[in-house]
Coordinates of C-alpha atoms and ligand atoms in Angstrom, one line a residue:
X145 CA -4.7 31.4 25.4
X146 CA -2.2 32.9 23.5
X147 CA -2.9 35.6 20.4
X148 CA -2.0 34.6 16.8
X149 CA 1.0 34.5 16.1
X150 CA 2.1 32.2 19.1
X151 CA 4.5 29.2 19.3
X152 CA 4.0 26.0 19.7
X153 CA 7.0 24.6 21.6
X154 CA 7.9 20.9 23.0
X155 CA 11.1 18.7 23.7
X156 CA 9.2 15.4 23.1
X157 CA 8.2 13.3 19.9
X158 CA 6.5 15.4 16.9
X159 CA 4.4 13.0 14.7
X160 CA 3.8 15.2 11.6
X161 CA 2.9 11.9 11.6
X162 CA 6.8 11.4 9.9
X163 CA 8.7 11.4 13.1
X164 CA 10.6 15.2 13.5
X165 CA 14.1 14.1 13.6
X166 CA 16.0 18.1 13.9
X167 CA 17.1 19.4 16.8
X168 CA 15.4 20.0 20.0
X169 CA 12.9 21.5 21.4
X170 CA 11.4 21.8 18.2
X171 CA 8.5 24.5 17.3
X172 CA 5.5 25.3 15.8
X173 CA 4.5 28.9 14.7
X174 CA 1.1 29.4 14.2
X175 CA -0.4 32.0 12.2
X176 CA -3.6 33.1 10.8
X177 CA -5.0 29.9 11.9
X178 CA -2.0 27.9 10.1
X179 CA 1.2 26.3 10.3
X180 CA 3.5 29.0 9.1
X181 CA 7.0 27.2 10.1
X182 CA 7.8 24.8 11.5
X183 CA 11.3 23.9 13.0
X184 CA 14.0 23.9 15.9
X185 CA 13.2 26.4 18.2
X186 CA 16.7 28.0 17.9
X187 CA 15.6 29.2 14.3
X188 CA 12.0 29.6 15.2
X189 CA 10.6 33.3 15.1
X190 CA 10.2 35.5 17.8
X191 CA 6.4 35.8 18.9
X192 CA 4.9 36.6 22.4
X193 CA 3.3 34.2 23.1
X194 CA 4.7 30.9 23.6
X195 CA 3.3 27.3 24.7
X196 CA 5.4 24.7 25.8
X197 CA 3.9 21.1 25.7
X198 CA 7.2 20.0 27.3
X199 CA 7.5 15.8 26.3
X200 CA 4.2 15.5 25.7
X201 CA 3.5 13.4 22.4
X202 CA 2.0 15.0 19.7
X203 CA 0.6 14.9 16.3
X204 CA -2.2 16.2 14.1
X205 CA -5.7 16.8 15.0
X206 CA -7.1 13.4 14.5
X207 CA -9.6 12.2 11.2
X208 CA -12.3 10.4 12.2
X209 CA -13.5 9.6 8.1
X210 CA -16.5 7.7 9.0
X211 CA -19.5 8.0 11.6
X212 CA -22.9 7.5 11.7
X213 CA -24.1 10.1 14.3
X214 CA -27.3 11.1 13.7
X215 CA -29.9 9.1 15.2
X216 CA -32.0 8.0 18.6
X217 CA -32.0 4.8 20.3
X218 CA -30.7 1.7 21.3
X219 CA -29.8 -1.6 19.9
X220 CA -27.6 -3.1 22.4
X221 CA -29.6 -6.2 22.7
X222 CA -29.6 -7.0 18.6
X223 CA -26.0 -6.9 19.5
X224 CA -25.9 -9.0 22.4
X225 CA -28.5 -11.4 20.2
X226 CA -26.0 -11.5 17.5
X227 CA -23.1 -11.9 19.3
X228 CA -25.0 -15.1 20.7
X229 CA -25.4 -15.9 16.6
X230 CA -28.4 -14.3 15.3
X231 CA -27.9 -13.1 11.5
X232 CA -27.0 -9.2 11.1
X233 CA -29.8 -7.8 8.6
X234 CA -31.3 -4.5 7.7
X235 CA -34.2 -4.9 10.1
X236 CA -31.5 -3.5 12.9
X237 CA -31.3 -0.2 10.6
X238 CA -35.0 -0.3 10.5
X239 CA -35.7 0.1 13.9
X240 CA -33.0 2.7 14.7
X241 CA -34.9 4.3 11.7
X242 CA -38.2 4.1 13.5
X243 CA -36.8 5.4 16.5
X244 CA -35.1 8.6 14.8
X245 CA -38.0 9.4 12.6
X246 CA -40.3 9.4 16.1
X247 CA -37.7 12.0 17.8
X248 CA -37.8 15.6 17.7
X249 CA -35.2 18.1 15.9
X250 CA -34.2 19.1 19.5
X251 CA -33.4 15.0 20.4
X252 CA -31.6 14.2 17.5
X253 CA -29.6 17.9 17.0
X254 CA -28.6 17.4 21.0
X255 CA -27.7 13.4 20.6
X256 CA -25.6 14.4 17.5
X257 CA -24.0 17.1 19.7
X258 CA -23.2 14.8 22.3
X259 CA -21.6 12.6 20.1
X260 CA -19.1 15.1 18.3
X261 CA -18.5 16.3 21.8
X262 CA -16.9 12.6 22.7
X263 CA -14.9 12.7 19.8
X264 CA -13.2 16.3 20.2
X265 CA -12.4 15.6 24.0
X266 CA -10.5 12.2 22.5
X267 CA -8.4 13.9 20.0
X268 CA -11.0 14.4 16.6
X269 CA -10.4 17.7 14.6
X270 CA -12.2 16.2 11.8
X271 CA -15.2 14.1 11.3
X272 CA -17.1 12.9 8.8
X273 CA -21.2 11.9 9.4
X274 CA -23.3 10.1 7.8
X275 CA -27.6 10.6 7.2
X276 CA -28.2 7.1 6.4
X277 CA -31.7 6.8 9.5
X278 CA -34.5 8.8 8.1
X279 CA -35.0 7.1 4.1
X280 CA -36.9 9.6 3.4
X281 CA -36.5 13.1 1.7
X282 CA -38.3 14.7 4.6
X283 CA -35.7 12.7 7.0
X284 CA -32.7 12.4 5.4
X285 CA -32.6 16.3 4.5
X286 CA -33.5 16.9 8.3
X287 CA -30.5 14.4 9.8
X288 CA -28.3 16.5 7.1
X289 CA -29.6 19.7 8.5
X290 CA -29.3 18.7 12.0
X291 CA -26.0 17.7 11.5
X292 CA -24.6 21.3 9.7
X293 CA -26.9 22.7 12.7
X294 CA -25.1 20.3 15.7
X295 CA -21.2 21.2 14.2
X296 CA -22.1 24.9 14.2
X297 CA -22.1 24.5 17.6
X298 CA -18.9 23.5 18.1
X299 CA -15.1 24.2 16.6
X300 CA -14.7 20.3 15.2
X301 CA -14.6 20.4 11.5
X302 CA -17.4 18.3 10.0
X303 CA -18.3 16.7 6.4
X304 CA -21.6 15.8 5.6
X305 CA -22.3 12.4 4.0
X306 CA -25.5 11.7 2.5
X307 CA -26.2 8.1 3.2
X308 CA -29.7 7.5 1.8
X309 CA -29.4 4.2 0.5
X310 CA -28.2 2.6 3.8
X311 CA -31.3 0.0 3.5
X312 CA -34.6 0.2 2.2
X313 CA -37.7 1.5 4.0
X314 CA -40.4 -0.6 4.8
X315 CA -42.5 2.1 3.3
X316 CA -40.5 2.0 -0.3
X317 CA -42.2 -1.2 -2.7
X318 CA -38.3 -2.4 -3.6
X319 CA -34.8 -1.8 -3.6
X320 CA -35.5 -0.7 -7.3
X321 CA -37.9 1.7 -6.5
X322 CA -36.2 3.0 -3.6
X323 CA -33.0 3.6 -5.5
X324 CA -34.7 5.6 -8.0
X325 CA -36.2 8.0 -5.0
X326 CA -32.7 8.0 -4.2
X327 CA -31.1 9.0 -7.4
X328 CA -33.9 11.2 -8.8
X329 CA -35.5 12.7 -5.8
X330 CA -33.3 12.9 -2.6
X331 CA -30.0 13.4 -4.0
X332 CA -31.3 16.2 -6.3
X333 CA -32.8 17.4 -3.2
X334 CA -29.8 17.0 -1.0
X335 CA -27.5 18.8 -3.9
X336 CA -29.9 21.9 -3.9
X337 CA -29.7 22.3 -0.4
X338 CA -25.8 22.0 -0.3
X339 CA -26.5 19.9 2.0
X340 CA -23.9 17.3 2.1
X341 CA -20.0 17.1 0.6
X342 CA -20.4 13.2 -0.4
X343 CA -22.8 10.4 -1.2
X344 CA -22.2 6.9 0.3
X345 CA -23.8 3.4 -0.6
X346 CA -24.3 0.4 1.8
X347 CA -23.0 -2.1 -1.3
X348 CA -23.5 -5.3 0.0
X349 CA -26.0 -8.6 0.0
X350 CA -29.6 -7.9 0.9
X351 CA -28.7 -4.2 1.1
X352 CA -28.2 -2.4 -2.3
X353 CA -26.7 -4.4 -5.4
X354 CA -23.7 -3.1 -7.5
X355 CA -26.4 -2.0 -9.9
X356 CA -28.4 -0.2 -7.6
X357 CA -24.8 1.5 -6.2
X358 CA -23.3 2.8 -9.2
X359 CA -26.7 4.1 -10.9
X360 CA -26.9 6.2 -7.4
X361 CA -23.4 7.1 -6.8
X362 CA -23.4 8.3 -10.9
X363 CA -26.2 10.5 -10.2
X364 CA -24.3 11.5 -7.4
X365 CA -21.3 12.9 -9.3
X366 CA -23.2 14.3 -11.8
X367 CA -24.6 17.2 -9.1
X368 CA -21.1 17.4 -8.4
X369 CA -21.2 15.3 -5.1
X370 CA -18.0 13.6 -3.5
X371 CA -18.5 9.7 -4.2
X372 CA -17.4 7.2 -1.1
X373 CA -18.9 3.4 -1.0
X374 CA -19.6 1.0 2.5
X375 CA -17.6 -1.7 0.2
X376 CA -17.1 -5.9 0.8
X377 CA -18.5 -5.7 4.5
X378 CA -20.4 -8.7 4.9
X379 CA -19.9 -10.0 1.7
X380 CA -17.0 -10.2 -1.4
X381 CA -19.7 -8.5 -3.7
X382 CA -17.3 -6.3 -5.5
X383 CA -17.6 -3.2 -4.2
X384 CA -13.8 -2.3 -3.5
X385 CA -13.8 -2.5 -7.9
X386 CA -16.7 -0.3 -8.4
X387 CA -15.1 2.2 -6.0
X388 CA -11.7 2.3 -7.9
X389 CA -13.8 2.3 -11.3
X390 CA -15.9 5.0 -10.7
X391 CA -13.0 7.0 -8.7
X392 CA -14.5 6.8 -5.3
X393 CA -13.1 8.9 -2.6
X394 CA -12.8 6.4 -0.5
X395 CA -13.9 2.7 0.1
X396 CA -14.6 1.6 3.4
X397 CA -14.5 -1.6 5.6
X398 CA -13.5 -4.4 3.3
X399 CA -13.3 -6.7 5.5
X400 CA -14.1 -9.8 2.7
X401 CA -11.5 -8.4 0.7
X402 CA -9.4 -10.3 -1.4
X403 CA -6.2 -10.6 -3.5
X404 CA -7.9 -9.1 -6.4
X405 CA -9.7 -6.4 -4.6
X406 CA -6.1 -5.6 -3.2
X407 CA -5.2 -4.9 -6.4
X408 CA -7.8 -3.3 -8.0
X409 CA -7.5 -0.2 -5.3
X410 CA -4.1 -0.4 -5.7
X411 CA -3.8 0.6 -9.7
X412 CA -6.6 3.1 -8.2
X413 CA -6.5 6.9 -6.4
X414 CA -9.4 5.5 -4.0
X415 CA -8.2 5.5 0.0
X416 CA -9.3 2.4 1.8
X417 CA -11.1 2.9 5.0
X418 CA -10.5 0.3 7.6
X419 CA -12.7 0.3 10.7
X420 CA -11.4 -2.3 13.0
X421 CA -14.5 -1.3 15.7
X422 CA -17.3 -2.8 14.0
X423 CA -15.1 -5.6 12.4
X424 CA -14.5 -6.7 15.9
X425 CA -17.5 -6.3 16.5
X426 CA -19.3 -8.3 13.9
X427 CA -16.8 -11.0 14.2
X428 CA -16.9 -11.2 10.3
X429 CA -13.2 -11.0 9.8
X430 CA -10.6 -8.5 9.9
X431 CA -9.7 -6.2 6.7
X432 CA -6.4 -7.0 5.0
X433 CA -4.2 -3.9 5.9
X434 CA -1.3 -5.0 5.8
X435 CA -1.8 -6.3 1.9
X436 CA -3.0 -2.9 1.3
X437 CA -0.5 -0.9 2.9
X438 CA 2.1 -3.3 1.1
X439 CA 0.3 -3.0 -2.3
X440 CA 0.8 1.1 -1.7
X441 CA -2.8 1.8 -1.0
X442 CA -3.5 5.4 1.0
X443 CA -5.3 3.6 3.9
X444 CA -7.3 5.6 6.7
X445 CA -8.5 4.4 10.1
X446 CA -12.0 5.6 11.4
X447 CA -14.2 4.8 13.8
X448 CA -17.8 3.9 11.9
X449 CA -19.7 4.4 15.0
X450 CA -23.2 4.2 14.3
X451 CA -26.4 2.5 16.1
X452 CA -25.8 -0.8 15.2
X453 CA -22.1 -2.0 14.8
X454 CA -20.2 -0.2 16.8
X455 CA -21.9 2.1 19.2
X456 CA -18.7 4.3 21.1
X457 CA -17.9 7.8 20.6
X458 CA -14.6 9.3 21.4
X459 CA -13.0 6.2 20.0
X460 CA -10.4 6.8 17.7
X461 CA -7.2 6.3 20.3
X462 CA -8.5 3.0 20.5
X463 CA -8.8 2.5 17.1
X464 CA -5.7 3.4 16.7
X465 CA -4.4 0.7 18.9
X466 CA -7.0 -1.4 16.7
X467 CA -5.0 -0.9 14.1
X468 CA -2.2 -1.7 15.3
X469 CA -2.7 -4.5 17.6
X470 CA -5.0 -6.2 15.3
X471 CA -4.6 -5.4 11.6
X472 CA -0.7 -5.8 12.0
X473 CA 0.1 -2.2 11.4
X474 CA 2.9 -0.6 12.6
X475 CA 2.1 2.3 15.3
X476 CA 3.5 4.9 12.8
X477 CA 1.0 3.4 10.2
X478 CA -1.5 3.4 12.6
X479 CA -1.7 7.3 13.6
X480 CA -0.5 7.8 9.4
X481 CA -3.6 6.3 9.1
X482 CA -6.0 8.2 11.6
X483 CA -4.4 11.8 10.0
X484 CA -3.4 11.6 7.0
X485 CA -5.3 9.0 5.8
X486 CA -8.2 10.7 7.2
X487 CA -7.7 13.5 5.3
X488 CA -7.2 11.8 2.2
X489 CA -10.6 9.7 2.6
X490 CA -12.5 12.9 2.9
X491 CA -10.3 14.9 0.0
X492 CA -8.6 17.3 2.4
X493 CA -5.4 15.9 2.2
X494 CA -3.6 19.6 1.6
X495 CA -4.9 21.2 4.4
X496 CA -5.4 18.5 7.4
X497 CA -4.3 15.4 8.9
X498 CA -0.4 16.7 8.6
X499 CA 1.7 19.2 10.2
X500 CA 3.5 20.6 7.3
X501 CA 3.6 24.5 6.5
X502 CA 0.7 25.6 5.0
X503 CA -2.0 23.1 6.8
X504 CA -4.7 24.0 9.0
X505 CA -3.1 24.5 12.7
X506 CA -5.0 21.0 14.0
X507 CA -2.7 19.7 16.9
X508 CA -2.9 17.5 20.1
X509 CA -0.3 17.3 22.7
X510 CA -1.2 13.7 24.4
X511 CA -1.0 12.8 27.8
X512 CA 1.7 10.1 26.6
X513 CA 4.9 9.9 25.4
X514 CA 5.3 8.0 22.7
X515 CA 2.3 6.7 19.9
X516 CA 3.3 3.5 21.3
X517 CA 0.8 4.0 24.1
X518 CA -2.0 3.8 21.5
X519 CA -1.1 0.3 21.0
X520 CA -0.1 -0.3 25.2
X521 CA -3.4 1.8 26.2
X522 CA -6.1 0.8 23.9
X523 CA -8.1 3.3 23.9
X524 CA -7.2 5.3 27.3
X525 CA -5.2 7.9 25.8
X526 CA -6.3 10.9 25.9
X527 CA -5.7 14.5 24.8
X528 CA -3.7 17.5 27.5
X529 CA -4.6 20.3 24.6
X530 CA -6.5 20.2 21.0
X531 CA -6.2 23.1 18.7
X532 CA -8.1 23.6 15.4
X533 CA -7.1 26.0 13.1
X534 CA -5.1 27.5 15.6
X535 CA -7.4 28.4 18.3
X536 CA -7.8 26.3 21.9
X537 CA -10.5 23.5 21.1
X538 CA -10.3 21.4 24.1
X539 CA -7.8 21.5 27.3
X540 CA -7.6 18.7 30.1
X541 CA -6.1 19.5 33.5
X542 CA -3.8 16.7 34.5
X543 CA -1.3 16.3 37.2
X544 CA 0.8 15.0 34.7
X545 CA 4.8 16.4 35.0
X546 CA 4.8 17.2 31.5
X547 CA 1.5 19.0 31.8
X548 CA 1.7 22.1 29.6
X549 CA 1.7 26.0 30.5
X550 CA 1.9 29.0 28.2
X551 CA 5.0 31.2 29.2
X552 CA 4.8 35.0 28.1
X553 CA 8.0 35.3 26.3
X554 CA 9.0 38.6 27.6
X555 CA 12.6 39.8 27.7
Ligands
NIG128 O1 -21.1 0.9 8.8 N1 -22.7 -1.3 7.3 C1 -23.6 -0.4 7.3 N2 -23.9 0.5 8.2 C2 -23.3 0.6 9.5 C3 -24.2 -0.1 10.5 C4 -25.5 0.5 10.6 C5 -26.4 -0.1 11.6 O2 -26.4 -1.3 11.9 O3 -27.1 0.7 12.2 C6 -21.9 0.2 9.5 O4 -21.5 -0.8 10.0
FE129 FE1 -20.6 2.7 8.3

């Protein structure tokens, strides 16, 4: 691959995600791991080393702001039982719980390696992932540190998300009790460790009240944690308002959302998170993007696979046709949404998710044309070459004509 400095080079469409519109072929230059220019190629600077994605499509490195990676087991029959009508309830978290608490560090670290593999080969620069199976301190602090432990391993850029109210344990008297050994023993515990950028709540019926939220996502901010809720999922509970009140990061799924919630995120900085997998999933409705996006919300697309909802890895192409195909977004909103409203969910909004001078060099070159083969494709796009922060993450060999080379740029 080529040394930094090096070009980046193509005659096809540039989704920064705005649409390049200069001359062509257009180019990157990539230095020190960044976008340093960016430009027709007739005014680029000279460098050595040059690669020419031809017509491939490309756009940023990918956001995937919400995953649930780390835990063991299966649950593909309490889908198939619900899908037949039985009730979604926490007892499904329960038993992935009992399955991940049963598994060794070497099971889970390796499962949660698996996973962020899937996503980097489909286009994923950045992930977020959740704790959210052990509720415990023991086990919550050990799927945090088998997390930091699995991305180590690999160049995907990962933020931790401590999700230990994501039900409560059979082992915890109430969802009182159990929010207090959230709020005054695990997430001091967690904050000590540095072991995770943000807290997350599953606000919802039968899962943590509003109460119970903000008292834990409070304590949260005050050891100086990133705040992001699970918001008006299965119910219209108010969550999307306690996200904008408290200044939440981000609020995610929202699929009960209303007029009203519309509105509060709107007079709000907080990003809705739509997640069209497990919507479709749960057949509970579809969040309102289109109201959102009108309203001028920052809206981001991720994936939310986990053990129970939505179980595949490597999905966010297709969720990007998701978006578009079935929360009415335009394609442009649609990949928008997967970058930079990616990046804004998880407060990294200066230095990923867009290819603008200055920002992290995170680029794919898609074995496509046009982000119209997101919406055509669901979900069989796939990346020709991923870099992150400049350096060669993942490559595909494809006997595709517009299959990319590196050319030495000599005289
Ligand atoms: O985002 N809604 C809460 N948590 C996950 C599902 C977790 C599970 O069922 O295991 C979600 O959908
Ligand atoms: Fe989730």
């Amino acid at each position: 691959m080529p040394a930094d400095p090096f070009l980046v080079i193509g005659r096809g469409r540039l989704l920064r995600p705005k649409p390049y519109d200069g001359p062509l072929p257009w180019a990157i230059l990539v230095r020190d791991g960044q976008i340093a220019w960016l430009g027709a190629r007739a005014d680029a600077p000279e460098t050595e080393a040059i690669t020419d994605l031809a017509d491939a499509l490309v756009t940023p490195g990918l956001v995937n702001a919400h995953t649930h990676p780390a835990f063991l087991g299966d649950r593909s029959d309490e889908a198939a039982a619900r899908l037949a009508g039985a009730p979604y309830t926490g007892g499904g978290i329960l038993r992935t719980v009992a399955a991940t608490r049963a598994g060794s560090d070497d099971e889970i670290r390796a499962a949660i390696e698996d996973r962020l593999r899937a996503e980097l080969a489909s286009g994923t620069t950045t992930i977020e992932c959740k704790s959210g199976y052990g509720l415990s301190t023991t086990e919550e602090l050990r799927a945090l540190r088998l997390i930091g432990e699995a991305a180590a391993e690999l160049p995907i850029r990962v933020v931790r998300t401590f999700l230990g109210a994501h039900a409560v344990p059979p082992d915890a008297g109430s969802m009182d009790e159990y929010t207090k050994v959230v709020a005054e023993e695990i997430l001091p515990a967690v904050a000590a460790g540095e072991l995770a950028e943000f807290c997350d709540v599953f606000c919802d019926r039968d899962f943590f009240s509003l109460e119970a939220s903000e008292r834990i996502l409070r304590a949260a901010a005050g050891l100086g944690l990133g705040i992001r809720m699970h918001a008006d999922q299965l119910t219209r509970s108010g969550g999307a308002e306690l996200a904008a009140r408290l200044g939440a990061t981000s609020a995610d799924h929202l699929e009960q959302l209303d007029a009203a919630g519309v509105a509060a995120l709107a007079g709000s900085s907080t990003v809705a998170t739509l997640l069209p997998g497990p919507a479709i999933v749960m057949r509970g409705g579809l969040p309102p993007a289109r109201p959102l996006l009108d309203a001028g919300v920052t809206v981001a697309l991720a994936s939310d696979a986990n053990a129970g909802t939505f179980g595949a890895w490597g999905a966010m192409p297709l969720v990007i046709g998701l978006g578009a195909t079935m929360l009415g977004m335009t394609m442009q909103e649609a990949v928008a949404a997967a970058t930079t409203g990616g990046a804004a969910a998880l407060g990294l909004a200066a230095r990923k998710g867009a290819l603008e001078v200055g920002a992290d060099a995170d680029l794919v070159a898609w074995d496509a044309e046009h982000e119209g083969a997101f919406g055509l494709n669901l979900g069989s796009v796939r990346p020709l070459q991923t870099w992150i922060g400049g350096t060669l993450a993942g490559a595909t060999s494809m006997a595709r004509s517009a299959r990319p080379h590196i050319e030495r740029n000599h005289p």
